[in-house]
Tab-separated table of C-alpha atoms in Angstrom:
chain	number	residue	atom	x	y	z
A	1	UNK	CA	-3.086	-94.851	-33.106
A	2	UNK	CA	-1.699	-95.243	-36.266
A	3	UNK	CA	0.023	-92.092	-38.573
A	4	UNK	CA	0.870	-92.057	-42.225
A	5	UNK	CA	4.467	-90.468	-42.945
A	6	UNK	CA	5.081	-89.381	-46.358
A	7	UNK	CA	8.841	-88.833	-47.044
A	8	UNK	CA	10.134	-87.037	-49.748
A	9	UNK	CA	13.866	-87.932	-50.696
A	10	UNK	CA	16.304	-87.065	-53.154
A	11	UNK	CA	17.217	-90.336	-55.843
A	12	UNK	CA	21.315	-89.954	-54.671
A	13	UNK	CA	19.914	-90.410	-51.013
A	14	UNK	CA	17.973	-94.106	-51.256
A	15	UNK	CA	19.949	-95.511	-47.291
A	16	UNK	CA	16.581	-97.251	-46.310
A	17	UNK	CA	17.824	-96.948	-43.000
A	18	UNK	CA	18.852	-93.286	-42.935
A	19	UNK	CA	15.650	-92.956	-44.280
A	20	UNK	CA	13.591	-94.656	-41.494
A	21	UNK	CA	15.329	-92.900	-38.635
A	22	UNK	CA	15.300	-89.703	-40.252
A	23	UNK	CA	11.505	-90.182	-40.286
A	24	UNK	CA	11.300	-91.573	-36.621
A	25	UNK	CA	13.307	-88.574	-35.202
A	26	UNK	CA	10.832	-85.957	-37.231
A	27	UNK	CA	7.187	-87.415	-35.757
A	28	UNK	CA	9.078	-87.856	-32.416
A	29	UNK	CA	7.231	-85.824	-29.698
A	30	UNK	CA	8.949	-82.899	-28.346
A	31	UNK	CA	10.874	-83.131	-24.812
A	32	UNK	CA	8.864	-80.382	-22.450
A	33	UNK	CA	11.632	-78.735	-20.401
A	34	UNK	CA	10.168	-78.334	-16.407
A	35	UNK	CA	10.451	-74.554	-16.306
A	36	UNK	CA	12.177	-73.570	-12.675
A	37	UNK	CA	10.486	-71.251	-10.389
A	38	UNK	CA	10.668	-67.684	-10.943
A	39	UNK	CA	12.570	-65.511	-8.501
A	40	UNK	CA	12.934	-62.135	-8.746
A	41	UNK	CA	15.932	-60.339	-8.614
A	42	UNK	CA	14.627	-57.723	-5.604
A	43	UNK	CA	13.533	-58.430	-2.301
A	44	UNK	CA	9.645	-59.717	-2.641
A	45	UNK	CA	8.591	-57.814	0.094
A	46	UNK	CA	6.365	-55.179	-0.534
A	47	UNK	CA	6.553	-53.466	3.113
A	48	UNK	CA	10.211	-52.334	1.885
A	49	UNK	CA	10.837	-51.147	-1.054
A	50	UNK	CA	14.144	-51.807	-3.374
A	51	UNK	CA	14.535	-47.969	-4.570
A	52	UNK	CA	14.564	-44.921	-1.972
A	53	UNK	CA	14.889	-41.735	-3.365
A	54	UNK	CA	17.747	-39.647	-1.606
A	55	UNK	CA	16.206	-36.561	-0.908
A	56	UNK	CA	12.758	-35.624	0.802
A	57	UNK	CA	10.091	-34.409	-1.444
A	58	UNK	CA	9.606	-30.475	-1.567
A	59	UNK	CA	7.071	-28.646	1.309
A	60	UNK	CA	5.195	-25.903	0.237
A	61	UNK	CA	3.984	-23.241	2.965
A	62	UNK	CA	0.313	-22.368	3.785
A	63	UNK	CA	1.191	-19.100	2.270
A	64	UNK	CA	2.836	-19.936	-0.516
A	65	UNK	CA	-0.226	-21.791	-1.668
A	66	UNK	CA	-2.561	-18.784	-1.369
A	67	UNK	CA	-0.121	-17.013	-3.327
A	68	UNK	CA	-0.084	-19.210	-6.050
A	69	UNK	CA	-4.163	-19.986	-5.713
A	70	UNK	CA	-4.313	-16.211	-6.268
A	71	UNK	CA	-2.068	-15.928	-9.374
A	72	UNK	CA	-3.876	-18.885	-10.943
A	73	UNK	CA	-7.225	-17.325	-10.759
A	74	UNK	CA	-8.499	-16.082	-14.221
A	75	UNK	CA	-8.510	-11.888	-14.713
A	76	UNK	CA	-10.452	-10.177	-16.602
A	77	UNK	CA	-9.964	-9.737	-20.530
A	78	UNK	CA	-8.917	-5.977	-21.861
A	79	UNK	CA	-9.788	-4.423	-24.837
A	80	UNK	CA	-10.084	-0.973	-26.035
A	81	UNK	CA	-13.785	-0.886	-26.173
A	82	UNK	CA	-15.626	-1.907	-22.986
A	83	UNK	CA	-17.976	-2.969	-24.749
A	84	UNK	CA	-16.733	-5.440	-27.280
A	85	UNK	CA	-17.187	-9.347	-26.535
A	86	UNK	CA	-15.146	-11.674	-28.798
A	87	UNK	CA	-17.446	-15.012	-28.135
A	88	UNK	CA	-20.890	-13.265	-28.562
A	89	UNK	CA	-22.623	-15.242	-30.997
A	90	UNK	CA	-19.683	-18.150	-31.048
A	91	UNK	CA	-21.351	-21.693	-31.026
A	92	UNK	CA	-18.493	-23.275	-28.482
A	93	UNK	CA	-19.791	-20.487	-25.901
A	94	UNK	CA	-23.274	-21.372	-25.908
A	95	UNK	CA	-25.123	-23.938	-23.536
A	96	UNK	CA	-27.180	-25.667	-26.061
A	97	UNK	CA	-24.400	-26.697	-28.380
A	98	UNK	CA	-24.587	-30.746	-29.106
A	99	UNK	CA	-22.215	-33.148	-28.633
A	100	UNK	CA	-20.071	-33.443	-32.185
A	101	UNK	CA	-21.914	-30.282	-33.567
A	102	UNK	CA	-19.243	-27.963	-35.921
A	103	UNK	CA	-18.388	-24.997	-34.025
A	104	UNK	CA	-18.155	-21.891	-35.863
A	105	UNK	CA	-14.740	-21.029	-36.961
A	106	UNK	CA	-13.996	-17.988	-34.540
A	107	UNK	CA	-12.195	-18.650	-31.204
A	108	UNK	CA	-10.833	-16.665	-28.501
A	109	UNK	CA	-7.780	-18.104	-26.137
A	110	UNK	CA	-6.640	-15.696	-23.763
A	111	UNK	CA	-3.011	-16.308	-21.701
A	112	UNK	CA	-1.913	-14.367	-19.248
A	113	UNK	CA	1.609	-12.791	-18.642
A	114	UNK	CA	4.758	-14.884	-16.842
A	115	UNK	CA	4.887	-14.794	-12.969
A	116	UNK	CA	8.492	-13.071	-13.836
A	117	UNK	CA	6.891	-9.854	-14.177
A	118	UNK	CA	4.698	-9.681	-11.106
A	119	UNK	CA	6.244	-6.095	-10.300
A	120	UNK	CA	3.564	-4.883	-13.308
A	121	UNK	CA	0.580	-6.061	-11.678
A	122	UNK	CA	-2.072	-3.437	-11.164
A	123	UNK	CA	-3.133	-2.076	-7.387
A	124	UNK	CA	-5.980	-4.493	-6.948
A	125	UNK	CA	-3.349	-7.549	-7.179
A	126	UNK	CA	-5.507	-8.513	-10.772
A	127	UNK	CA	-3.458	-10.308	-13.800
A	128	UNK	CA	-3.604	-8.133	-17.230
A	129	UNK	CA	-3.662	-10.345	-20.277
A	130	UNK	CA	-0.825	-9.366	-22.603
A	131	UNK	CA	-1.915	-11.907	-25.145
A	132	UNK	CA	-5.027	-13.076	-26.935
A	133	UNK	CA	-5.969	-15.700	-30.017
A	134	UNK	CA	-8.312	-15.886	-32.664
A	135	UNK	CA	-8.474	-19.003	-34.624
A	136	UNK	CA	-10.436	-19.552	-38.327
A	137	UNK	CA	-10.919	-22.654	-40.264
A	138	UNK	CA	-11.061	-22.368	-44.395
A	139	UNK	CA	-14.031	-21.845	-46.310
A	140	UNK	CA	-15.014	-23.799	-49.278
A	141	UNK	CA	-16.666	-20.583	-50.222
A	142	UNK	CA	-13.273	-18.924	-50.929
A	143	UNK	CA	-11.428	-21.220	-53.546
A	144	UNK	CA	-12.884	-19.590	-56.128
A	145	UNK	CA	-11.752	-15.651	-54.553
A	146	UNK	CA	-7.809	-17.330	-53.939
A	147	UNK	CA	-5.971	-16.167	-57.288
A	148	UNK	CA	-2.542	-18.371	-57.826
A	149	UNK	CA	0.535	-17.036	-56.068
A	150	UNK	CA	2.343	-14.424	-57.685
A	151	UNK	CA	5.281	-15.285	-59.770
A	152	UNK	CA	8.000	-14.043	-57.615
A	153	UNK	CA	6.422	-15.714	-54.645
A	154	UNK	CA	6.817	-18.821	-56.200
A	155	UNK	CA	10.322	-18.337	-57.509
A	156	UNK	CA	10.978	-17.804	-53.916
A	157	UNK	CA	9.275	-20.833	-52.623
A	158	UNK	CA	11.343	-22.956	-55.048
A	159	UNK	CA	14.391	-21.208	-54.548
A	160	UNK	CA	13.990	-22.063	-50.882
A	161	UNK	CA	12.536	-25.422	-51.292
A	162	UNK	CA	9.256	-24.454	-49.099
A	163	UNK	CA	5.732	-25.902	-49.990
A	164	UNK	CA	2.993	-23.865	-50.397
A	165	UNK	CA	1.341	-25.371	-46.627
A	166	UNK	CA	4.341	-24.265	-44.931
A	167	UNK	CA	2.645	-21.582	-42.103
A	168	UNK	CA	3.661	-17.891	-42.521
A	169	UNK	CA	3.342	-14.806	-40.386
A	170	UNK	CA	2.732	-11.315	-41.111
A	171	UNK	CA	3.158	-8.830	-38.674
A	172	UNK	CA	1.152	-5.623	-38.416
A	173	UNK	CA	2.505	-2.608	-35.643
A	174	UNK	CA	1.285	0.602	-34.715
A	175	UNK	CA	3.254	2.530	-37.492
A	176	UNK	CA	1.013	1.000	-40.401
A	177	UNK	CA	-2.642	1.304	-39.011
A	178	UNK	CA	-3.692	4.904	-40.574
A	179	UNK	CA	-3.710	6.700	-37.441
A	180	UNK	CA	-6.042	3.702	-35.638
A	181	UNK	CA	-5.448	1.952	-32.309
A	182	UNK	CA	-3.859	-1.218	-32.314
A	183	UNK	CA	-6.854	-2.445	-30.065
A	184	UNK	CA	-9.149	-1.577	-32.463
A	185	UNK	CA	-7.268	-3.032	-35.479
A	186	UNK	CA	-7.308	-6.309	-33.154
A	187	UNK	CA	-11.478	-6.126	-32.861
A	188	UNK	CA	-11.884	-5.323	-36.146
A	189	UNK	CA	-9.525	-8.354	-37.251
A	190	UNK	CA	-11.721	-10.533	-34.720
A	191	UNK	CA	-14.283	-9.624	-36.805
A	192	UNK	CA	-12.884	-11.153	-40.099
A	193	UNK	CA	-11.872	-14.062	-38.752
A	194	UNK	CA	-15.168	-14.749	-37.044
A	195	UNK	CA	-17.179	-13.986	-40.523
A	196	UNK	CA	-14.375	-16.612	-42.256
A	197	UNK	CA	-13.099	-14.239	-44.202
A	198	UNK	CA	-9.471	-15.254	-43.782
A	199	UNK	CA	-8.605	-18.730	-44.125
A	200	UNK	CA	-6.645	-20.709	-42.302
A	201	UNK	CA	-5.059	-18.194	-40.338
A	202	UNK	CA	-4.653	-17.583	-36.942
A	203	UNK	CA	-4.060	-14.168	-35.078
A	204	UNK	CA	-2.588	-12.743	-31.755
A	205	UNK	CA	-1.886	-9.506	-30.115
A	206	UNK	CA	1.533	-9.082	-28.720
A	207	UNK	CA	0.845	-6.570	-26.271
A	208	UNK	CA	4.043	-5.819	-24.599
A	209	UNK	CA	5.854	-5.609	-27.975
A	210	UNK	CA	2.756	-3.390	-29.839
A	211	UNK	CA	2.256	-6.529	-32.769
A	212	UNK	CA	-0.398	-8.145	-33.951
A	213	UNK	CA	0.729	-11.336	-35.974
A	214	UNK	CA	-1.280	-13.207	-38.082
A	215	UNK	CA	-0.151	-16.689	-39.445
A	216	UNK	CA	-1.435	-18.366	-41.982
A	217	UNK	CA	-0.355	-20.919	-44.981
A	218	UNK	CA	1.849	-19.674	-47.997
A	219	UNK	CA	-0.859	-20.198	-50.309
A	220	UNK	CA	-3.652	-18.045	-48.759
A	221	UNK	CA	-0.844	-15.405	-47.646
A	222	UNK	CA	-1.227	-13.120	-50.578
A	223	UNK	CA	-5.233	-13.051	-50.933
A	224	UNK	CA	-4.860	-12.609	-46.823
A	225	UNK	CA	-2.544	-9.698	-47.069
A	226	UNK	CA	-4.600	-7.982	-49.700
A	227	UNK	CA	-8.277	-8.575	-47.178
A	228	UNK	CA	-5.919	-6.815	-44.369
A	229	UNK	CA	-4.850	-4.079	-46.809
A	230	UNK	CA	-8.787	-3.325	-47.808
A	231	UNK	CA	-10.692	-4.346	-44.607
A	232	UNK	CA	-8.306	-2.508	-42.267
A	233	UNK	CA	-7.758	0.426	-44.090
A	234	UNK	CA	-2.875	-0.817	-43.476
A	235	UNK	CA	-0.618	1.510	-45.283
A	236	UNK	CA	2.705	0.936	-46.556
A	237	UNK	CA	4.278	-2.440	-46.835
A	238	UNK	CA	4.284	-5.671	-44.698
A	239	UNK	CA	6.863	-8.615	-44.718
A	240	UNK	CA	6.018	-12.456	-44.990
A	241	UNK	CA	8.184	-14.473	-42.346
A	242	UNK	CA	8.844	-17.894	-42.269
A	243	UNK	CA	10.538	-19.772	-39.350
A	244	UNK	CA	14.378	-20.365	-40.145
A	245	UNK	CA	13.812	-18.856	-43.531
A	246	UNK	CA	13.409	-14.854	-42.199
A	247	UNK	CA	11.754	-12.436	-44.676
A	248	UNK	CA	10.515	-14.465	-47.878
A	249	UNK	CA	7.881	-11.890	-49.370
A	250	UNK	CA	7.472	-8.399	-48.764
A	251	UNK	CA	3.700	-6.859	-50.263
């Protein structure tokens, strides 16, 4: 078989015979190299293995299983009212619910307490929950409610260099709810966050320290702390915290 070479040469570079091998060497073929056989750099045996760990792995006893089978099992929730239920009417609760379907916006997560404090547990050997969730997605329906941030809110975010998305937490206790039970404040807050009337917060009772925090972004946290004010009847003041950054806003 025949190949046509086209070489391209500079006019100070004209050695025909430079030229020529220059042009044999580049249509040369390439030498293939015989690759040698692999051997690996452990024993190929796969009855012993290279790597032993020193130490035996950890026994567990037949009774320290059922302990742990009992702790694991899932107690029941407690509120103040017997009677409340925080997934009645929630979409993720119900059987029928399709596959990719939007869930409503209200959900409940409850976690129980470490296995550190086991000397609390009641007589019939039953988990309390010390902490619950509720979680609610923003509302379209809102933007036009959401005022702008207050001036001194925002000469705070800029003196701190914080966007308005960063997530902030207020903090209600016991000594602001006008004579109510924290348990109810909690149901009643359930209640607003089901109906999407806060957005994009998310709540939780701290039981053992008598707090309910709700967190939400910078730029709702004013029209949220104003809903809390009128829809849970708060007095006095509350303070905005931001992680790292402390107390940022007090309303």
């Amino acid at each position: 078989t025949s190949m046509e070479v086209v070489l391209h040469y500079r006019p100070h570079q004209r050695d025909l015979i430079k030229l020529q091998k220059f042009a044999e060497a580049a249509v040369k073929e390439f030498p293939i190299r015989q690759l040698p056989r692999f051997t690996p750099w452990f024993p190929n045996d796969l009855y012993r293995l290279p790597l032993k760990p020193k130490k035996l792995p950890p026994v567990i006893s037949c009774e320290e299983a059922e302990e742990l089978k009992q702790l694991s099992t899932p107690s029941e929730y407690v509120t103040g009212s017997p009677d409340y239920d925080c997934t009645k009417n929630l979409l993720e609760f119900q059987s029928n619910v399709k596959h990719g379907q939007t869930l409503i916006q209200a959900q409940t997560v409850q976690t129980p307490i470490n296995l550190e404090n086991q000397g609390d547990l009641p007589p019939n050997g039953k988990q309390k929950l010390k902490r619950s969730w509720s979680v609610s997605l923003p509302s379209p329906k809102l933007k036009e409610k959401i005022l702008p941030l207050s001036q001194e809110l925002q000469n705070n975010l800029e003196r701190l260099k914080l966007h308005a998305f960063y997530r902030a937490k207020w903090t209600i206790e016991q000594s602001i709810c006008n004579n109510q039970n924290l348990e109810d404040i909690w149901i009643k807050l359930n209640r607003l966050i089901k109906q999407n009337e806060l957005p994009s917060c998310n709540a939780t009772i701290q039981r053992s320290v008598g707090q309910i925090w709700i967190f939400c972004d910078i730029l709702y946290c004013e029209y949220v702390r104003n809903i809390l004010r009128e829809k849970l009847s708060l007095t006095d003041k509350m303070n905005l915290l931001v992680h790292k950054f402390g107390i940022i806003f007090s309303l």
